Short mmCIF file of C-alpha atoms in Angstrom, two decimals:
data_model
loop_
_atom_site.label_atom_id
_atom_site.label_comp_id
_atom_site.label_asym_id
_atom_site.label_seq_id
_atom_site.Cartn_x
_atom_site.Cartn_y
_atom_site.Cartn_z
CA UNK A 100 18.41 61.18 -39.65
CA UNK A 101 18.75 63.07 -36.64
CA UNK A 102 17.71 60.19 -34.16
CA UNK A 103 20.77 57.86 -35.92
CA UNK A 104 23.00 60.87 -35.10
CA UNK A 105 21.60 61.03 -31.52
CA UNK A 106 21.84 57.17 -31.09
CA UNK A 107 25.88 57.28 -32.83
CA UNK A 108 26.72 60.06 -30.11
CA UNK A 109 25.21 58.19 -27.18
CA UNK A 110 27.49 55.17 -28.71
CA UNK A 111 30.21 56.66 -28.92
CA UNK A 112 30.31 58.72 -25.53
CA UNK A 113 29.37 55.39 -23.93
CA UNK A 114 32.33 53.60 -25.77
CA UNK A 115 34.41 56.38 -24.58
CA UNK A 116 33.47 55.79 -21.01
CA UNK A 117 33.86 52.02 -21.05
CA UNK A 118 37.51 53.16 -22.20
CA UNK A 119 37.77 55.20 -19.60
CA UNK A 120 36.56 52.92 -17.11
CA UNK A 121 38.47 50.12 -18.04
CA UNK A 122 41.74 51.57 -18.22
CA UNK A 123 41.18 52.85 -14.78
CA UNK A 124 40.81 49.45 -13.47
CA UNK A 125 43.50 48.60 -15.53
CA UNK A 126 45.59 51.12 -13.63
CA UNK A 127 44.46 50.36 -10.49
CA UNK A 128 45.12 46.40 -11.02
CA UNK A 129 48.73 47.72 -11.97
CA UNK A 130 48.86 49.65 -8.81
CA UNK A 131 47.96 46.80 -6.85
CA UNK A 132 50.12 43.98 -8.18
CA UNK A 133 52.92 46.37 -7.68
CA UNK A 134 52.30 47.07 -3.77
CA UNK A 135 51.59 43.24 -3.35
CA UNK A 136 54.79 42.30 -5.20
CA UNK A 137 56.83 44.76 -2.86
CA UNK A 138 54.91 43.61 0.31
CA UNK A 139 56.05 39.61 -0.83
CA UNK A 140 59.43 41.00 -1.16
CA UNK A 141 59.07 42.84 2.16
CA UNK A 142 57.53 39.20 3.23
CA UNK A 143 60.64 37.51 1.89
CA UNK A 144 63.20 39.61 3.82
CA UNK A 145 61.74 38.90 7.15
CA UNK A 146 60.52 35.56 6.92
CA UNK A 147 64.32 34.96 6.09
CA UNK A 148 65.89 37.42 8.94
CA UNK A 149 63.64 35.29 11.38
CA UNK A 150 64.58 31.85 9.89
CA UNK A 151 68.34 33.15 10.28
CA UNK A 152 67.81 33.89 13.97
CA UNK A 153 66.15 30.37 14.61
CA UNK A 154 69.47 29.22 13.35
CA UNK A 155 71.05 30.95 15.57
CA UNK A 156 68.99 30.70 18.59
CA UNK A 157 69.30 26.59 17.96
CA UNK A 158 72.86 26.77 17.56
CA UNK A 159 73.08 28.66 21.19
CA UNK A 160 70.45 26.35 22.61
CA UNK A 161 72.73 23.39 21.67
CA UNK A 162 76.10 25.24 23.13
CA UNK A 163 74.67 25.88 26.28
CA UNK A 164 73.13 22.37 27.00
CA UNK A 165 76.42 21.25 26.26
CA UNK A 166 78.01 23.75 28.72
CA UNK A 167 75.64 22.34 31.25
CA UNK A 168 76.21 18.95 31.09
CA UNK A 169 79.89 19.90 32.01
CA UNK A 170 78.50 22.02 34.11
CA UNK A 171 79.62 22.80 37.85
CA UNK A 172 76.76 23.53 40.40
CA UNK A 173 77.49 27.05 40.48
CA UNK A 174 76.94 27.94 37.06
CA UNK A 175 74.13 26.02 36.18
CA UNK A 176 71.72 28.32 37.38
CA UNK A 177 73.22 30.83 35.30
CA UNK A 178 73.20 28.32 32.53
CA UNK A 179 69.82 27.31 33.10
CA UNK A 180 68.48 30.70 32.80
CA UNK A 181 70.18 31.63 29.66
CA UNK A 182 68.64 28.65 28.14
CA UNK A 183 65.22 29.42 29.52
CA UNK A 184 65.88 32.81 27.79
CA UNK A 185 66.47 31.09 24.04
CA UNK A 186 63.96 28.76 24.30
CA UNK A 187 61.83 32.20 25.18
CA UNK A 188 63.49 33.81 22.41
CA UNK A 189 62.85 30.73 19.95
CA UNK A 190 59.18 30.37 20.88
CA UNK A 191 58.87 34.46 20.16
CA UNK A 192 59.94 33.80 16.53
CA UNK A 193 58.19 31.39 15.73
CA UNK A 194 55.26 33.30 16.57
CA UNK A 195 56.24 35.83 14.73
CA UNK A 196 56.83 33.69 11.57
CA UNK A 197 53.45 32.37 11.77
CA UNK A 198 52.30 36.21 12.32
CA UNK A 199 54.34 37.49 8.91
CA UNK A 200 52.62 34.35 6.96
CA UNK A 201 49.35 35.55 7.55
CA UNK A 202 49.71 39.21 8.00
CA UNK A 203 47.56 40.86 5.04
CA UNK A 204 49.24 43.72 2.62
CA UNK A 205 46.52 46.41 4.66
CA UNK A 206 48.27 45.45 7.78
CA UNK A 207 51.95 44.46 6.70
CA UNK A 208 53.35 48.43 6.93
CA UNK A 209 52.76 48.15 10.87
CA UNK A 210 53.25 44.59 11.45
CA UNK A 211 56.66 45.00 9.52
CA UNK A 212 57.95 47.87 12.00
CA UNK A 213 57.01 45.46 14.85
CA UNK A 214 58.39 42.52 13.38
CA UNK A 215 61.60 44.13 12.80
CA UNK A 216 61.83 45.57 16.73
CA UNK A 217 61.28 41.82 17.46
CA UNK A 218 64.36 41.12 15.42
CA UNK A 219 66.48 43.67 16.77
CA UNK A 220 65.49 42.34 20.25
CA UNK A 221 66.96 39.41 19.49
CA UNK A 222 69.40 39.88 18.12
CA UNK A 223 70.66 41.97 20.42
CA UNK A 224 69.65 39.25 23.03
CA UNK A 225 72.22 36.74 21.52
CA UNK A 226 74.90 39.31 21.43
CA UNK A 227 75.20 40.18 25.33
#
């Protein structure tokens, strides 16, 4: 009698700790899905900012080729170097999109503070 008592506590306590154990992975999948869900989010925003400025940078690109073909010889040079500088600033985002698509959620927190600067470089670029 006393070794089915033994055996039913042993059962018990380890039915108890498979509880236990499971609804600490549950918790921890929770967790998880909820920091990888913000990072897509995160993810999102960006990927859209930068998509945005490639809009923009085109756009510029296109304005200032037309300038130039109008163009007197004294400001093309200027004209040519302002459109050396988008093309610059185009190539620089799409590296950076390619960076944010396979930047993992360990490494997004940085990457996303240096992604932003990036941004705000050009951004402020296109504004002078």
């Amino acid at each position: 009698m006393k070794i089915v008592l033994f055996f039913s506590l042993i059962t018990l306590l380890s039915i108890g700790m498979t509880a236990c154990k499971e609804n600490l992975k549950s918790e921890q999948t929770s967790e998880n899905t909820s920091l990888e869900n913000a990072m897509q989010s995160s993810k999102a925003q960006v990927n859209k900012n930068i998509s945005d400025l490639q809009m923009t940078v085109n756009t510029k690109i296109t304005e200032t080729e037309n300038q130039l073909a109008s163009a007197t010889e004294e400001t093309k040079a200027t004209l040519n170097q302002k459109l050396e500088s988008l093309h610059k600033q185009l190539t620089d985002l799409e590296i950076l999109s390619k960076k944010v698509s396979v930047t993992t959620a360990e490494r997004w927190a940085d990457f996303e503070q240096q992604a932003s600067q990036v941004v705000a470089e050009v951004k402020e670029a296109l504004n002078k």
